[in-house]
Coordinates of C-alpha atoms in Angstrom, one line a residue:
Chain O
X198 CA 3.6 32.2 3.1
X199 CA 4.5 34.4 6.0
X200 CA 7.7 36.5 6.0
X201 CA 10.6 34.6 7.5
X202 CA 12.5 35.7 10.6
X203 CA 15.6 37.7 9.6
X204 CA 18.8 38.1 11.4
X205 CA 20.5 41.5 11.8
X206 CA 22.7 40.7 8.8
X207 CA 19.6 40.4 6.7
X208 CA 19.7 36.6 6.3
X209 CA 16.3 35.0 6.7
X210 CA 16.0 31.5 8.1
X211 CA 13.6 30.1 5.4
X212 CA 14.4 32.5 2.6
X213 CA 17.6 31.2 1.2
X214 CA 17.2 29.1 -2.0
X215 CA 20.9 28.8 -2.1
X216 CA 20.7 26.7 1.1
X217 CA 17.3 25.2 0.3
X218 CA 18.2 23.4 -2.9
X219 CA 21.1 21.4 -1.4
X220 CA 18.5 19.8 1.0
X221 CA 16.1 18.6 -1.7
X222 CA 18.6 17.9 -4.6
X223 CA 20.0 14.6 -3.3
X224 CA 16.6 13.1 -3.0
X225 CA 15.5 14.4 -6.3
X226 CA 18.6 12.9 -7.9
X227 CA 17.8 9.5 -6.5
X228 CA 14.2 9.8 -7.7
X229 CA 15.5 10.8 -11.2
X230 CA 17.7 7.7 -11.4
X231 CA 15.4 5.2 -9.9
X232 CA 12.0 6.4 -11.2
X233 CA 12.1 9.1 -13.8
X234 CA 14.9 7.6 -15.9
X235 CA 13.1 4.2 -16.1
X236 CA 9.9 5.9 -17.1
X237 CA 11.6 7.8 -20.0
X238 CA 13.5 4.6 -21.0
X239 CA 10.2 2.8 -21.0
X240 CA 9.0 5.2 -23.7
X241 CA 12.2 4.5 -25.6
X242 CA 11.6 0.7 -25.4
X243 CA 8.0 1.0 -26.5
X244 CA 9.2 2.3 -30.0
X245 CA 11.1 -0.9 -30.6
X246 CA 10.4 -4.5 -31.1
X247 CA 12.7 -5.8 -28.4
X248 CA 13.0 -9.0 -26.2
X249 CA 14.6 -8.6 -22.8
X250 CA 15.3 -12.3 -22.7
X251 CA 17.3 -12.1 -26.0
X252 CA 19.5 -9.0 -25.5
X253 CA 21.7 -9.9 -28.5
X254 CA 18.7 -9.7 -30.9
X255 CA 18.9 -6.2 -32.3
X256 CA 15.9 -4.0 -31.4
X257 CA 13.8 -3.2 -34.5
X258 CA 12.5 0.3 -34.7
X259 CA 8.7 0.4 -35.1
X260 CA 7.8 4.0 -34.1
X261 CA 4.3 4.3 -32.8
X262 CA 3.2 0.9 -34.2
X263 CA 2.6 -0.7 -30.8
X264 CA 0.4 2.2 -29.7
X265 CA -1.7 2.0 -32.9
X266 CA -1.9 -1.7 -32.5
X267 CA -3.0 -1.5 -28.8
X268 CA -5.6 1.1 -29.5
X269 CA -7.3 -1.1 -32.1
X270 CA -6.8 -4.4 -30.2
X271 CA -10.1 -5.8 -28.8
X272 CA -8.3 -7.8 -26.2
X273 CA -6.8 -4.7 -24.7
X274 CA -10.2 -3.0 -24.5
X275 CA -11.5 -6.1 -22.8
X276 CA -8.7 -5.7 -20.2
X277 CA -9.6 -2.1 -19.8
X278 CA -13.3 -2.9 -19.2
X279 CA -12.3 -5.7 -16.7
X280 CA -10.1 -3.3 -14.9
X281 CA -12.9 -0.8 -14.7
X282 CA -15.4 -3.4 -13.5
X283 CA -13.0 -4.5 -10.8
X284 CA -12.3 -0.9 -9.6
X285 CA -16.0 0.1 -9.7
X286 CA -17.1 -3.0 -7.8
X287 CA -14.3 -3.0 -5.3
X288 CA -14.4 0.7 -4.5
X289 CA -18.1 0.8 -4.0
X290 CA -18.1 -2.2 -1.7
X291 CA -15.3 -0.6 0.2
X292 CA -17.3 2.6 0.7
X293 CA -20.3 0.7 2.0
X294 CA -18.4 -1.6 4.3
X295 CA -16.1 1.2 5.4
X296 CA -19.1 3.4 6.3
X297 CA -20.6 0.5 8.3
X298 CA -17.4 0.0 10.1
X299 CA -17.2 3.7 11.0
X300 CA -20.7 3.3 12.5
X301 CA -19.3 0.6 14.7
X302 CA -16.0 2.1 15.7
X303 CA -16.3 5.9 15.8
X304 CA -17.3 6.2 19.4
X305 CA -14.7 5.2 22.1
X306 CA -15.5 2.1 24.1
X307 CA -13.6 -0.3 26.3
X308 CA -11.2 -2.5 24.3
X309 CA -11.6 -0.5 21.1
X310 CA -7.9 -0.5 20.3
X311 CA -7.6 -4.2 20.5
X312 CA -10.7 -4.9 18.4
X313 CA -9.6 -2.3 15.9
X314 CA -6.4 -4.2 15.5
X315 CA -8.4 -7.2 14.2
X316 CA -10.0 -5.0 11.6
X317 CA -6.9 -3.0 10.6
X318 CA -4.7 -6.0 10.1
X319 CA -5.9 -6.9 6.5
X320 CA -4.6 -3.6 5.0
X321 CA -1.1 -4.2 6.4
X322 CA -0.8 -7.7 4.9
X323 CA 1.1 -8.6 1.8
X324 CA -1.3 -8.7 -1.1
X325 CA 0.2 -11.7 -2.7
X326 CA 0.0 -13.7 0.6
X327 CA -3.6 -12.6 1.0
X328 CA -4.3 -13.6 -2.6
X329 CA -2.9 -17.0 -2.1
X330 CA -5.0 -17.7 1.0
X331 CA -8.1 -16.4 -0.7
X332 CA -7.4 -18.7 -3.6
X333 CA -7.5 -21.5 -1.1
X334 CA -10.7 -20.2 0.6
X335 CA -12.3 -20.3 -2.9
X336 CA -11.2 -23.9 -3.5
X337 CA -14.3 -26.0 -4.5
X338 CA -13.3 -28.9 -2.3
X339 CA -11.3 -27.6 0.7
X340 CA -12.3 -23.9 0.8
X341 CA -14.8 -22.7 3.4
X342 CA -16.6 -20.4 0.9
X343 CA -17.7 -23.5 -1.1
X344 CA -18.5 -25.3 2.1
X345 CA -20.8 -22.4 3.2
X346 CA -22.5 -22.0 -0.1
X347 CA -23.1 -25.6 -0.9
X348 CA -26.0 -26.2 1.5
X349 CA -27.5 -22.8 0.6
X350 CA -27.5 -23.4 -3.1
X351 CA -28.2 -27.2 -2.9
X352 CA -25.4 -27.9 -5.4
X353 CA -21.6 -27.7 -5.4
X354 CA -20.3 -24.2 -5.8
X355 CA -17.1 -23.4 -7.6
X356 CA -16.4 -19.7 -6.9
X357 CA -13.8 -19.2 -9.6
X358 CA -15.5 -21.1 -12.3
X359 CA -17.7 -18.4 -13.9
X360 CA -16.6 -15.0 -15.0
X361 CA -19.1 -13.2 -12.8
X362 CA -18.4 -15.1 -9.6
X363 CA -14.6 -15.0 -10.3
X364 CA -14.8 -11.2 -10.5
X365 CA -17.0 -11.1 -7.4
X366 CA -14.4 -13.2 -5.6
X367 CA -11.7 -10.8 -6.5
X368 CA -13.8 -7.8 -5.4
X369 CA -14.5 -9.4 -2.1
X370 CA -10.9 -10.1 -1.4
X371 CA -9.8 -6.6 -2.4
X372 CA -12.7 -5.0 -0.4
X373 CA -11.8 -7.1 2.6
X374 CA -8.3 -5.7 2.6
X375 CA -9.1 -2.1 2.0
X376 CA -12.5 -1.3 3.6
X377 CA -10.7 -0.6 6.9
X378 CA -8.7 2.1 5.0
X379 CA -12.0 3.8 3.9
X380 CA -13.1 3.5 7.5
X381 CA -10.0 5.3 8.7
X382 CA -10.5 8.0 6.1
X383 CA -14.2 8.5 7.1
X384 CA -13.2 8.7 10.8
X385 CA -10.7 11.4 10.0
X386 CA -13.6 13.2 8.2
X387 CA -15.9 12.8 11.2
X388 CA -13.4 14.3 13.6
X389 CA -13.4 17.5 11.6
X390 CA -17.1 18.0 12.1
X391 CA -17.4 21.2 14.0
X392 CA -18.5 20.6 17.6
X393 CA -20.7 23.7 17.8
X394 CA -22.7 22.5 14.8
X395 CA -23.3 19.1 16.4
X396 CA -24.4 20.7 19.6
X397 CA -26.6 23.2 17.8
X398 CA -28.2 20.4 15.8
X399 CA -28.9 18.5 19.1
X400 CA -30.5 21.5 20.7
X401 CA -32.7 22.0 17.6
X402 CA -33.7 18.4 17.8
X403 CA -32.9 18.0 14.1
X404 CA -33.8 14.6 12.6
X405 CA -31.1 12.1 12.2
X406 CA -31.2 12.4 8.4
X407 CA -31.1 16.1 8.6
X408 CA -28.2 16.0 11.0
X409 CA -26.3 13.7 8.7
X410 CA -27.0 15.7 5.6
X411 CA -26.3 19.2 6.8
X412 CA -23.8 18.7 9.6
X413 CA -21.9 15.5 9.1
X414 CA -21.8 14.9 5.4
X415 CA -20.3 18.3 4.3
X416 CA -17.3 17.6 6.6
X417 CA -16.9 14.1 5.3
X418 CA -17.3 14.7 1.6
X419 CA -13.8 16.0 0.9
X420 CA -12.1 13.0 2.6
X421 CA -14.5 10.6 1.0
X422 CA -13.5 11.9 -2.4
X423 CA -9.8 11.5 -1.5
X424 CA -10.5 7.9 -0.3
X425 CA -12.2 7.1 -3.6
X426 CA -9.4 8.5 -5.7
X427 CA -6.7 6.8 -3.6
X428 CA -8.4 3.5 -3.9
X429 CA -9.1 3.9 -7.6
X430 CA -5.4 4.5 -8.2
X431 CA -4.3 1.5 -6.1
X432 CA -6.9 -0.8 -7.5
X433 CA -5.8 0.2 -11.0
X434 CA -2.3 -1.0 -10.2
X435 CA -3.5 -4.2 -8.4
X436 CA -1.5 -7.1 -9.9
X437 CA -0.7 -9.5 -7.1
X438 CA -4.2 -10.1 -5.9
X439 CA -5.6 -10.9 -9.4
X440 CA -2.6 -13.1 -10.3
X441 CA -2.8 -15.0 -7.0
X442 CA -6.6 -15.6 -7.0
X443 CA -7.8 -16.0 -10.5
X444 CA -4.6 -15.5 -12.6
X445 CA -6.9 -13.8 -15.1
X446 CA -9.3 -16.7 -15.5
X447 CA -11.6 -18.3 -16.2
X448 CA -10.5 -17.6 -19.8
X449 CA -9.5 -14.0 -19.8
X450 CA -12.5 -12.8 -17.9
X451 CA -10.6 -11.3 -15.0
X452 CA -7.5 -10.4 -16.9
X453 CA -6.7 -6.7 -16.0
X454 CA -4.3 -4.2 -17.5
X455 CA -1.7 -5.0 -14.9
X456 CA -1.8 -8.8 -15.4
X457 CA -1.7 -8.2 -19.1
X458 CA 1.4 -6.0 -18.8
X459 CA 3.1 -8.6 -16.6
X460 CA 2.3 -11.5 -18.9
X461 CA 3.4 -9.6 -22.0
X462 CA 6.6 -8.5 -20.3
X463 CA 7.7 -11.5 -18.3
X464 CA 6.0 -14.5 -19.8
X465 CA 5.9 -13.6 -23.5
X466 CA 8.9 -11.3 -23.2
X467 CA 7.5 -8.9 -25.8
X468 CA 9.3 -6.1 -23.9
X469 CA 8.5 -3.3 -26.3
X470 CA 4.8 -4.1 -26.5
X471 CA 4.5 -4.4 -22.7
X472 CA 6.2 -1.1 -22.3
X473 CA 3.7 0.6 -24.6
X474 CA 0.9 -0.8 -22.6
X475 CA 2.6 0.2 -19.3
X476 CA 3.0 3.7 -20.6
X477 CA -0.7 3.9 -21.3
X478 CA -1.3 2.9 -17.6
X479 CA 1.2 5.5 -16.4
X480 CA -0.7 8.2 -18.4
X481 CA -4.0 7.2 -16.7
X482 CA -2.4 7.2 -13.3
X483 CA -0.8 10.6 -13.7
X484 CA -4.3 12.0 -14.6
X485 CA -5.7 10.4 -11.5
X486 CA -2.9 11.6 -9.2
X487 CA -3.4 15.1 -10.6
X488 CA -7.1 14.8 -9.5
X489 CA -6.0 13.6 -6.1
X490 CA -3.6 16.4 -5.7
X491 CA -6.2 19.0 -6.6
X492 CA -8.8 17.4 -4.3
X493 CA -6.2 17.4 -1.5
X494 CA -5.4 21.0 -1.9
X495 CA -9.0 21.9 -2.0
X496 CA -9.7 20.1 1.2
X497 CA -6.6 21.8 2.7
X498 CA -8.0 25.2 1.8
X499 CA -11.4 24.3 3.1
X500 CA -9.9 23.3 6.4
X501 CA -7.9 26.5 6.5
X502 CA -4.4 25.0 6.5
Chain X
X160 CA -7.8 8.3 17.1
X161 CA -7.6 10.4 20.2
X162 CA -10.9 12.2 20.2
X163 CA -12.5 14.9 22.3
X164 CA -14.8 13.1 24.7
X165 CA -17.1 16.1 25.0
X166 CA -17.8 16.2 21.3
X167 CA -21.4 15.1 20.9
X168 CA -20.4 12.7 18.1
X169 CA -17.8 10.9 20.1
X170 CA -19.5 10.2 23.5
X171 CA -18.0 7.0 24.9
X172 CA -20.1 4.0 24.3
X173 CA -20.7 1.2 26.8
X174 CA -19.6 -2.4 27.1
X175 CA -22.4 -3.5 24.8
X176 CA -20.5 -1.9 22.0
X177 CA -17.4 -3.8 23.0
X178 CA -19.3 -7.1 22.7
X179 CA -20.9 -6.3 19.4
X180 CA -17.8 -4.9 17.7
X181 CA -15.7 -7.8 19.1
X182 CA -18.0 -10.3 17.3
X183 CA -17.9 -8.4 14.0
X184 CA -14.1 -7.7 14.4
X185 CA -13.5 -11.4 14.9
X186 CA -15.6 -12.3 11.8
X187 CA -13.6 -9.8 9.9
X188 CA -10.4 -11.5 11.2
X189 CA -11.4 -15.0 10.1
X190 CA -9.1 -15.3 7.1
X191 CA -6.1 -14.3 9.2
X192 CA -7.3 -16.6 12.0
X193 CA -7.6 -19.5 9.6
X194 CA -4.0 -18.9 8.6
X195 CA -2.7 -18.7 12.2
X196 CA -4.5 -21.9 13.1
X197 CA -3.4 -23.8 9.9
X198 CA 0.2 -23.1 10.9
X199 CA -0.3 -25.4 13.9
X200 CA -2.3 -28.1 12.1
X201 CA -1.3 -31.3 10.6
X202 CA -1.8 -31.7 6.9
X203 CA -5.1 -33.6 7.4
X204 CA -6.4 -31.1 9.9
X205 CA -5.6 -28.1 7.7
X206 CA -7.7 -29.5 4.8
X207 CA -10.7 -30.6 7.0
X208 CA -14.0 -29.1 5.9
X209 CA -15.5 -27.4 7.9
X210 CA -12.3 -26.0 9.4
X211 CA -11.4 -27.6 12.7
X212 CA -11.3 -25.2 15.6
X213 CA -10.1 -27.7 18.2
X214 CA -7.1 -29.9 17.2
X215 CA -3.9 -31.2 18.6
X216 CA -1.4 -28.4 17.7
X217 CA 1.9 -29.4 16.0
X218 CA 5.0 -27.4 15.5
X219 CA 6.3 -29.6 12.7
X220 CA 5.8 -26.9 10.0
X221 CA 7.9 -24.3 11.9
X222 CA 10.6 -26.9 12.4
X223 CA 10.6 -27.8 8.7
X224 CA 10.7 -24.1 7.8
X225 CA 14.1 -23.7 9.5
X226 CA 15.6 -27.1 8.7
X227 CA 14.4 -27.2 5.1
X228 CA 13.0 -30.7 5.4
X229 CA 9.4 -31.8 5.7
X230 CA 8.5 -35.5 6.0
X231 CA 12.1 -36.3 5.1
X232 CA 11.8 -34.4 1.8
X233 CA 13.8 -31.3 1.2
X234 CA 11.5 -28.3 0.7
X235 CA 14.1 -25.5 0.9
X236 CA 17.6 -25.3 -0.5
X237 CA 18.4 -23.1 2.5
X238 CA 16.3 -22.6 5.6
X239 CA 13.6 -20.0 5.7
X240 CA 16.1 -17.9 7.8
X241 CA 17.8 -16.8 4.6
X242 CA 14.6 -15.2 3.3
X243 CA 13.9 -13.6 6.7
X244 CA 17.4 -12.1 6.6
X245 CA 16.9 -10.9 3.0
X246 CA 13.6 -9.2 3.8
X247 CA 15.0 -7.6 7.0
X248 CA 18.3 -6.5 5.4
X249 CA 16.8 -5.1 2.2
X250 CA 13.9 -3.4 3.9
X251 CA 16.0 -1.8 6.7
X252 CA 18.8 -0.6 4.4
X253 CA 16.5 1.0 1.9
X254 CA 14.3 2.5 4.6
X255 CA 17.3 4.0 6.3
X256 CA 18.6 5.5 3.1
X257 CA 15.2 6.8 2.2
X258 CA 14.7 8.4 5.7
X259 CA 18.1 10.2 5.5
X260 CA 17.5 11.6 2.0
X261 CA 13.8 12.1 2.7
X262 CA 14.3 14.0 5.9
X263 CA 16.5 16.7 4.3
X264 CA 14.2 17.0 1.3
X265 CA 11.1 17.1 3.5
X266 CA 12.5 19.9 5.6
X267 CA 13.5 21.7 2.4
X268 CA 10.0 21.4 1.0
X269 CA 8.2 22.2 4.2
X270 CA 10.2 25.2 5.3
X271 CA 12.5 26.7 2.7
X272 CA 10.7 28.9 0.2
X273 CA 11.8 27.2 -2.9
X274 CA 10.3 28.0 -6.3
X275 CA 8.3 25.2 -7.9
X276 CA 7.9 23.3 -4.6
X277 CA 4.3 22.3 -5.4
X278 CA 5.3 20.9 -8.8
X279 CA 8.1 18.9 -7.4
X280 CA 5.9 17.5 -4.7
X281 CA 3.4 16.5 -7.3
X282 CA 6.1 14.8 -9.3
X283 CA 7.3 13.0 -6.2
X284 CA 3.9 11.7 -5.4
X285 CA 3.2 10.7 -9.0
X286 CA 6.5 8.7 -9.0
X287 CA 5.2 6.5 -6.2
X288 CA 1.8 5.9 -7.6
X289 CA 2.5 5.1 -11.3
X290 CA 2.2 1.4 -12.0
X291 CA 5.3 -0.3 -10.6
X292 CA 5.4 -2.5 -13.8
X293 CA 6.2 0.6 -15.8
X294 CA 9.5 1.1 -14.0
X295 CA 10.2 -2.6 -13.5
X296 CA 10.5 -3.4 -17.2
X297 CA 13.3 -0.9 -17.9
X298 CA 15.0 -1.7 -14.6
X299 CA 15.0 -5.3 -15.5
X300 CA 16.7 -4.5 -18.8
X301 CA 19.1 -2.2 -17.1
X302 CA 20.0 -4.5 -14.3
X303 CA 20.7 -7.4 -16.6
X304 CA 23.0 -5.1 -18.7
X305 CA 25.1 -3.8 -15.8
X306 CA 25.1 -7.0 -13.7
X307 CA 22.9 -5.7 -10.9
X308 CA 20.3 -8.4 -11.4
X309 CA 19.8 -10.5 -8.4
X310 CA 22.1 -8.4 -6.2
X311 CA 21.3 -6.9 -2.8
X312 CA 22.7 -3.5 -4.0
X313 CA 20.2 -3.4 -6.9
X314 CA 17.2 -4.3 -4.7
X315 CA 18.2 -1.8 -2.0
X316 CA 18.6 0.9 -4.7
X317 CA 15.1 0.0 -6.1
X318 CA 13.4 0.0 -2.7
X319 CA 15.1 3.3 -1.8
X320 CA 13.5 4.9 -4.8
X321 CA 10.3 3.2 -3.8
X322 CA 10.4 4.5 -0.2
X323 CA 11.7 7.9 -0.9
X324 CA 8.5 9.6 -2.1
X325 CA 6.7 8.1 0.9
X326 CA 9.4 9.4 3.3
X327 CA 9.3 12.9 1.8
X328 CA 5.6 13.2 2.0
X329 CA 5.2 11.6 5.4
X330 CA 8.0 13.6 7.1
X331 CA 6.9 16.8 5.5
X332 CA 3.4 16.3 7.0
X333 CA 5.0 16.0 10.4
X334 CA 7.4 19.0 9.9
X335 CA 4.5 21.3 8.8
X336 CA 2.8 20.6 12.1
X337 CA 5.8 21.8 14.2
X338 CA 5.8 25.3 15.4
X339 CA 8.3 27.5 13.5
X340 CA 9.1 29.7 16.6
X341 CA 11.7 27.4 18.1
X342 CA 13.6 27.3 14.9
X343 CA 13.3 31.0 14.4
X344 CA 14.5 31.8 17.9
X345 CA 17.6 29.5 17.4
X346 CA 18.3 31.3 14.1
X347 CA 18.2 34.7 15.8
X348 CA 20.6 33.3 18.4
X349 CA 23.1 32.6 15.6
X350 CA 22.6 28.8 15.1
X351 CA 23.3 27.4 11.7
X352 CA 20.7 25.6 9.7
X353 CA 22.2 22.1 10.1
X354 CA 22.5 22.7 13.9
X355 CA 18.8 23.8 13.9
X356 CA 17.8 20.7 12.0
X357 CA 19.8 18.4 14.3
X358 CA 19.1 20.0 17.7
X359 CA 15.7 21.5 17.3
X360 CA 13.8 19.7 14.6
X361 CA 15.0 16.2 15.0
X362 CA 14.1 15.8 18.7
X363 CA 10.5 17.0 18.1
X364 CA 10.3 14.7 15.1
X365 CA 11.2 11.5 16.8
X366 CA 7.6 10.1 16.8
X367 CA 7.1 11.1 13.2
X368 CA 10.4 9.5 12.1
X369 CA 9.5 6.3 13.9
X370 CA 6.1 6.1 12.4
X371 CA 7.5 6.8 8.9
X372 CA 10.2 4.2 9.3
X373 CA 7.9 1.5 10.5
X374 CA 5.2 2.1 7.9
X375 CA 7.9 2.2 5.2
X376 CA 9.2 -1.1 6.5
X377 CA 5.8 -2.6 6.3
X378 CA 5.4 -1.4 2.6
X379 CA 8.8 -2.9 1.7
X380 CA 8.3 -6.1 3.7
X381 CA 5.0 -6.6 1.8
X382 CA 6.2 -5.8 -1.7
X383 CA 6.2 -8.6 -4.2
X384 CA 6.7 -7.3 -7.7
X385 CA 10.1 -5.7 -7.5
X386 CA 11.5 -8.6 -5.6
X387 CA 9.8 -11.1 -7.9
X388 CA 11.4 -9.7 -11.0
X389 CA 14.7 -8.3 -9.8
X390 CA 15.9 -10.7 -7.0
X391 CA 17.9 -13.8 -7.5
X392 CA 17.6 -17.2 -5.8
X393 CA 19.8 -16.0 -2.9
X394 CA 18.3 -12.6 -2.5
X395 CA 14.6 -13.4 -2.6
X396 CA 12.4 -11.8 0.0
X397 CA 9.8 -13.7 2.1
X398 CA 6.7 -13.2 -0.1
X399 CA 8.6 -14.3 -3.3
X400 CA 10.1 -17.3 -1.5
X401 CA 6.7 -18.3 -0.1
X402 CA 5.2 -18.3 -3.5
X403 CA 8.1 -19.8 -5.4
X404 CA 9.3 -22.5 -3.1
X405 CA 6.0 -23.5 -1.6
X406 CA 3.7 -22.9 -4.4
X407 CA 5.1 -24.0 -7.7
X408 CA 7.8 -26.5 -6.9
X409 CA 6.0 -28.9 -4.6
X410 CA 2.3 -28.4 -4.9
X411 CA 1.1 -26.0 -2.2
X412 CA 1.9 -27.3 1.3
X413 CA -0.7 -25.3 3.2
X414 CA 0.7 -26.0 6.7
X415 CA 4.2 -24.8 5.6
X416 CA 2.8 -21.8 3.8
X417 CA 0.7 -20.9 6.8
X418 CA 3.7 -21.3 9.2
X419 CA 5.7 -19.0 7.0
X420 CA 2.8 -16.6 6.8
X421 CA 2.5 -16.6 10.6
X422 CA 6.1 -15.6 11.1
X423 CA 5.7 -13.0 8.4
X424 CA 2.5 -11.6 10.0
X425 CA 3.8 -11.2 13.6
X426 CA 5.5 -7.8 13.2
X427 CA 2.6 -6.5 11.2
X428 CA 0.1 -7.4 14.0
X429 CA 2.2 -5.3 16.4
X430 CA 2.1 -2.4 14.0
X431 CA -1.7 -2.7 13.7
X432 CA -1.9 -2.4 17.5
X433 CA 0.7 0.2 18.4
X434 CA 0.6 2.5 15.4
X435 CA -3.2 2.8 14.9
X436 CA -3.1 6.6 15.2
X437 CA -0.5 7.0 12.4
X438 CA -1.9 4.3 10.1
X439 CA -4.1 6.6 8.1
X440 CA -1.4 9.2 7.6
X441 CA 0.9 6.4 6.5
X442 CA -1.6 4.8 4.1
X443 CA -2.2 8.2 2.4
X444 CA 1.5 9.2 2.3
X445 CA 0.9 12.0 4.8
X446 CA -1.8 13.7 2.8
X447 CA -4.6 13.0 5.3
X448 CA -3.6 13.6 8.9
X449 CA -6.9 14.0 10.7

């Protein structure tokens, strides 16, 4: 950090912690009350058998029992693997579709702004509303997905009936919403490709593949990593989409950690158990955010800011 | 997305590209289009397979949204206007609070040389990204204990905490881009820090503040989980009302649902058009700007 400008009386504009703290403390206090405190409390709850719908029932201390139970519960591991499948599928589709969209939109052309609006709208929609509509699109009788697939397959198609096609349906809906985000990320990466390098590559008549590998990809790599981490974090938290489209079914084949936490907390009202599971998710997310933070700073350093 | 036209990667393309991308863009837009059309269809038309593109439009769903009656049957206790008001009121109050607190904190983090800034920033970002369900469970317990459950105050407090990390990161990313020289010159002329923030930083930050506010409004407008668990029947926001009232109680009435969705979507479409250049920054909480 550069030295700050100092007045004749020796007071620097940016150097005073005595005046700096009062700026950030109010916000930090609100964050402590609304975010940090609930997280700590959530740890407290997870040590007790406790039902939020029966506040009079005295909480029963269990210690780490719920954590032990969760680690050895096959159902929980199935949710973990469903969540992983969903993230892996959705994020990879998003990268492919996002890259294709970049190819379409990175150069300016007449009407680009208006057409981009069509593509950017999905990521601004409410997930739960999107989920409800996709649930309708996947309807075997009235939905257009079934209507398109029926003549192709030669038999009626029920998208949400089998575990694989239900998961695929979820992935398509999530990727539809978020591929444009990956597109925006990749575009930001493209605009940091140094102009001189591109011109040099053109003069050298480098092949397209070579140009992509040695000129374009190195500039895009950092931002692609950020996009992946960001989408992994958000997909990990996805609750609304899953609950609206499949509600975990058929059976429990698309039940994810988030839907499991919701069901345990607000359908079964096993508040303590749900908190233990939620804390496990928090732990995973903090690890991922840490990775994101480091990737971000690395990219910042690489770009010289 | 303003790019250098001389950059070999970004040479302008011709009208051919417009036609091709318009077709693909429209295909991408089909799910939204379906909803927009269904809002103006009668019940029979909305369920037709394949979907009808040409039909006699009707406004009956919009009328029933605001009167609460469809086909002589009551579908809402109060009109949809209550939920529009709730969404607007809760979102704007919490965004205003978050912007005020966030602006001060963002300036502190961006400019003042505070020890531990990078840890605090990490903590702030993590607060926003941890699963919302983790905080909702204890908040639900807390709110029902102290009587905040179902109240506007409780929801506004929750959404302020939800928007604050976003506001801090987003505004910080705009402040770091401002040149320090103007602030330093004013400091040497004897201005106080509050005066500098008010007269020098704020005027330059107008665009950034607007972008932050609008994107935070969209986030809050779209949120479902907090409102689903912590709101009461009078304080429900639009997405929760759409699901509760139209889904469960009466068997989904698609025309009505689509009409509500259309009203819900209108402001978001404007954002997608006018705020394209800030969308990426918004979606990454200010961590990726270019």
